[in-house]
mmCIF file of C-alpha atoms in Angstrom:
data_model
loop_
_atom_site.group_PDB
_atom_site.id
_atom_site.type_symbol
_atom_site.label_atom_id
_atom_site.label_comp_id
_atom_site.label_asym_id
_atom_site.label_seq_id
_atom_site.Cartn_x
_atom_site.Cartn_y
_atom_site.Cartn_z
ATOM 1 C CA GLY D 1 122.909 147.466 98.127
ATOM 2 C CA GLU D 2 124.062 145.080 100.738
ATOM 3 C CA PHE D 3 123.844 141.292 100.410
ATOM 4 C CA PRO D 4 121.108 140.214 102.915
ATOM 5 C CA ILE D 5 123.061 137.197 104.198
ATOM 6 C CA GLN D 6 126.109 138.169 106.218
ATOM 7 C CA ILE D 7 128.510 136.184 108.411
ATOM 8 C CA GLY D 8 126.734 135.735 111.722
ATOM 9 C CA SER D 9 123.264 136.226 110.187
ATOM 10 C CA LYS D 10 120.538 134.439 112.146
ATOM 11 C CA LEU D 11 118.835 131.549 110.351
ATOM 12 C CA PRO D 12 115.093 131.927 109.759
ATOM 13 C CA ASP D 13 112.718 130.589 112.430
ATOM 14 C CA ILE D 14 110.325 129.253 109.792
ATOM 15 C CA PRO D 15 111.226 125.817 108.374
ATOM 16 C CA ALA D 16 111.933 125.640 104.642
ATOM 17 C CA ARG D 17 109.410 122.919 103.889
ATOM 18 C CA LEU D 18 105.758 122.349 103.205
ATOM 19 C CA GLU D 19 103.770 121.885 106.395
ATOM 20 C CA ARG D 20 100.612 120.277 105.019
ATOM 21 C CA ILE D 21 99.169 119.092 101.735
ATOM 22 C CA ILE D 22 95.402 118.882 101.433
ATOM 23 C CA GLY D 23 93.749 117.452 98.360
ATOM 24 C CA GLU D 24 91.977 114.752 96.464
ATOM 25 C CA VAL D 25 93.231 112.164 93.995
ATOM 26 C CA ARG D 26 90.594 111.095 91.462
ATOM 27 C CA VAL D 27 91.138 107.532 90.250
ATOM 28 C CA TYR D 28 89.896 106.370 86.845
ATOM 29 C CA ALA D 29 90.545 102.609 86.633
ATOM 30 C CA LYS D 30 90.318 101.307 83.051
ATOM 31 C CA ILE D 31 89.557 97.606 82.877
ATOM 32 C CA ASP D 32 89.528 96.862 79.157
ATOM 33 C CA ARG D 33 90.589 98.131 75.740
ATOM 34 C CA ARG D 34 87.099 99.415 74.955
ATOM 35 C CA GLY D 35 87.639 102.120 77.537
ATOM 36 C CA ASP D 36 85.221 100.843 80.162
ATOM 37 C CA TYR D 37 86.033 101.873 83.725
ATOM 38 C CA GLU D 38 85.791 99.962 86.977
ATOM 39 C CA ILE D 39 84.454 101.554 90.133
ATOM 40 C CA LEU D 40 86.974 100.718 92.851
ATOM 41 C CA GLN D 41 85.836 99.823 96.351
ATOM 42 C CA GLU D 42 86.909 101.917 99.349
ATOM 43 C CA ASP D 43 89.449 99.288 100.491
ATOM 44 C CA GLN D 44 90.952 99.163 96.977
ATOM 45 C CA LEU D 45 91.333 102.959 96.911
ATOM 46 C CA LEU D 46 92.978 102.896 100.349
ATOM 47 C CA LEU D 47 95.378 100.149 99.238
ATOM 48 C CA LEU D 48 96.227 102.027 96.021
ATOM 49 C CA GLY D 49 96.793 105.266 97.941
ATOM 50 C CA ASN D 50 99.036 103.624 100.547
ATOM 51 C CA HIS D 51 101.166 101.865 97.933
ATOM 52 C CA THR D 52 101.429 104.936 95.706
ATOM 53 C CA GLU D 53 102.460 107.211 98.589
ATOM 54 C CA ALA D 54 104.974 104.617 99.856
ATOM 55 C CA ARG D 55 106.569 104.197 96.407
ATOM 56 C CA CYS D 56 106.603 107.867 95.373
ATOM 57 C CA PRO D 57 109.987 109.481 96.132
ATOM 58 C CA VAL D 58 108.447 112.961 96.349
ATOM 59 C CA ALA D 59 105.745 111.873 98.817
ATOM 60 C CA ASN D 60 108.396 110.000 100.811
ATOM 61 C CA MET D 61 110.611 113.113 101.087
ATOM 62 C CA MET D 62 107.666 115.257 102.134
ATOM 63 C CA LYS D 63 106.587 112.801 104.844
ATOM 64 C CA LEU D 64 110.144 112.501 106.179
ATOM 65 C CA SER D 65 110.380 116.298 106.350
ATOM 66 C CA GLY D 66 107.339 116.350 108.642
ATOM 67 C CA CYS D 67 104.776 117.431 106.048
ATOM 68 C CA GLN D 68 101.230 116.249 106.820
ATOM 69 C CA MET D 69 99.701 114.423 103.863
ATOM 70 C CA ASP D 70 95.930 114.925 104.034
ATOM 71 C CA VAL D 71 95.019 113.412 100.670
ATOM 72 C CA LYS D 72 91.795 111.536 99.963
ATOM 73 C CA TRP D 73 91.660 108.948 97.167
ATOM 74 C CA VAL D 74 88.257 108.844 95.409
ATOM 75 C CA ASN D 75 86.628 107.235 92.389
ATOM 76 C CA GLY D 76 86.744 109.711 89.523
ATOM 77 C CA ILE D 77 83.823 108.073 87.743
ATOM 78 C CA ILE D 78 81.375 108.472 90.640
ATOM 79 C CA ASP D 79 82.319 112.102 91.289
ATOM 80 C CA ASP D 80 82.102 113.064 87.610
ATOM 81 C CA VAL D 81 78.556 111.739 87.109
#
């Protein structure tokens, strides 16, 4: 067989990156050693999400590549009840 990449081969038209990530992050915030959980307010979840995405090298690379990050941060406790 022939090697598919030859001198003068055209590069693909499709970018080699993720275009969009859609999902949900469930947050379980422990507040004490007994294992009790705190229900975070919407503004706390937004703040946590923004800081996590800003500090995560993988999320940073994806954003810089043009990938849309459509991720919702939610309380795990409320959704699991």
